[in-house]
Amino acid sequence: MRGVFLDALTMKLEELDRSALESTLDRWDFFNTTTPQLTAARIRDADLVLTNKVALTRELIEGARRLKLICVCATGTDNIDLDAAAARGIAVRNVQGYAGASVPQHALALMLALATRWHQYHRDVMCGRWSESPVFCRLDYPVMELAGKNLGIIGYGDLGRKTAELGRAMGMNLLLAESFQGHSSSDRLPLPELLPKADVVSLHCPLTERTRQLVDRDFLEAMKPGALLINTARGGLVDETALAAALRNGTIGGAALDVLSSEPPPAGHPLLEGDIPNLIITPHCAWISRESRQRLLDGVVTNIRQWQSQGPSPSAC
């Protein structure tokens, strides 16, 4: 059997132990990246396909006549036409829980960066402004103590829970948003109640039709003045034009994002203009610790082994 990894560059495999993966099949072909124009040819004779973000459409799946298993090297499967795979009897597997330490750590780092403004102070030090100071310190940017502040968590799955634990360790008070899945609980707040109370709002919910552009102008205007917004979940949760306007207008105190609606972002992206204050953007790197990537790769191997032990569906052949 032959397997292909369409976008192996997303995993930086040279830093990982991939021996278990390579032992699962007779042959593996690893491609750093795969453009839409090359996908069909690369999967045509594959029994198993690994993809992180390369899209597998109905047309591509129907053209891969040997394909039996698709392993997504991520949690989300929105880049796969699941109906087309099911119609062919092709199994689709994803991996969950691999970034349970690295993403909350990054969310906390973003909170701390906005709260302490250390990145701005560091920039000024390197530009010589500290050397020019008439006193021993500089007080150019306001610093927020997180202890005693309210942390609003929107999306209370594994990553939301662990981010909440880190917030509690910093002495923050926890506010939980109501579930978007219709689960009611006495300790959850509807957004109209949570947003005016939260000093920091951290997004951890999945991207669905209900949550797409959840953070729009009304959401931002309902936030507490000076509050901070953190997004390590999905870029599509945020109306990015509205966020740029809210930061320019001082509607909120700052925003720190690890995700954008289009990745990599195109030239002219509304959040990449140089005049937006109190904005931090990192390039979807919250999950990329070596430990996290190894757990992800190990999860892929587990999915392949479990599928092999069950045997392929006859309709997949």
Short mmCIF file of C-alpha atoms in Angstrom, two decimals, residues 117 214-229 238-257 270-271 275-279:
data_model
loop_
_atom_site.label_atom_id
_atom_site.label_comp_id
_atom_site.label_asym_id
_atom_site.label_seq_id
_atom_site.Cartn_x
_atom_site.Cartn_y
_atom_site.Cartn_z
CA ARG A 117 2.97 45.95 26.68
CA LEU A 214 -19.24 36.04 15.96
CA VAL A 215 -16.99 38.96 16.86
CA ASP A 216 -18.68 41.67 14.80
CA ARG A 217 -19.24 45.37 15.42
CA ASP A 218 -22.08 44.72 17.90
CA PHE A 219 -19.96 42.22 19.82
CA LEU A 220 -17.03 44.63 20.02
CA GLU A 221 -19.21 47.56 21.08
CA ALA A 222 -20.70 45.40 23.84
CA MET A 223 -17.27 44.64 25.30
CA LYS A 224 -16.07 46.47 28.39
CA PRO A 225 -14.12 49.63 27.50
CA GLY A 226 -10.41 48.82 27.53
CA ALA A 227 -11.02 45.06 27.37
CA LEU A 228 -8.67 42.71 25.51
CA LEU A 229 -9.61 40.14 22.86
CA VAL A 238 -13.82 37.53 13.78
CA ASP A 239 -15.09 40.22 11.43
CA GLU A 240 -11.60 41.52 10.78
CA THR A 241 -12.67 44.84 9.26
CA ALA A 242 -14.84 45.53 12.31
CA LEU A 243 -11.95 44.63 14.63
CA ALA A 244 -9.58 46.99 12.82
CA ALA A 245 -12.11 49.80 13.20
CA ALA A 246 -12.67 49.02 16.90
CA LEU A 247 -8.94 49.17 17.62
CA ARG A 248 -8.49 52.40 15.70
CA ASN A 249 -11.46 53.94 17.49
CA GLY A 250 -10.40 52.75 20.93
CA THR A 251 -13.61 50.74 21.35
CA ILE A 252 -11.54 47.97 22.99
CA GLY A 253 -8.13 48.09 24.60
CA GLY A 254 -6.31 45.61 22.39
CA ALA A 255 -6.42 42.35 20.48
CA ALA A 256 -4.01 39.45 20.05
CA LEU A 257 -4.64 36.86 17.35
CA PRO A 270 -7.38 44.69 6.86
CA LEU A 271 -5.47 43.71 10.01
CA ASP A 275 -1.69 52.11 11.76
CA ILE A 276 -3.72 49.72 13.95
CA PRO A 277 -2.83 50.24 17.64
CA ASN A 278 -2.58 47.59 20.34
CA LEU A 279 -2.73 44.66 17.95
#
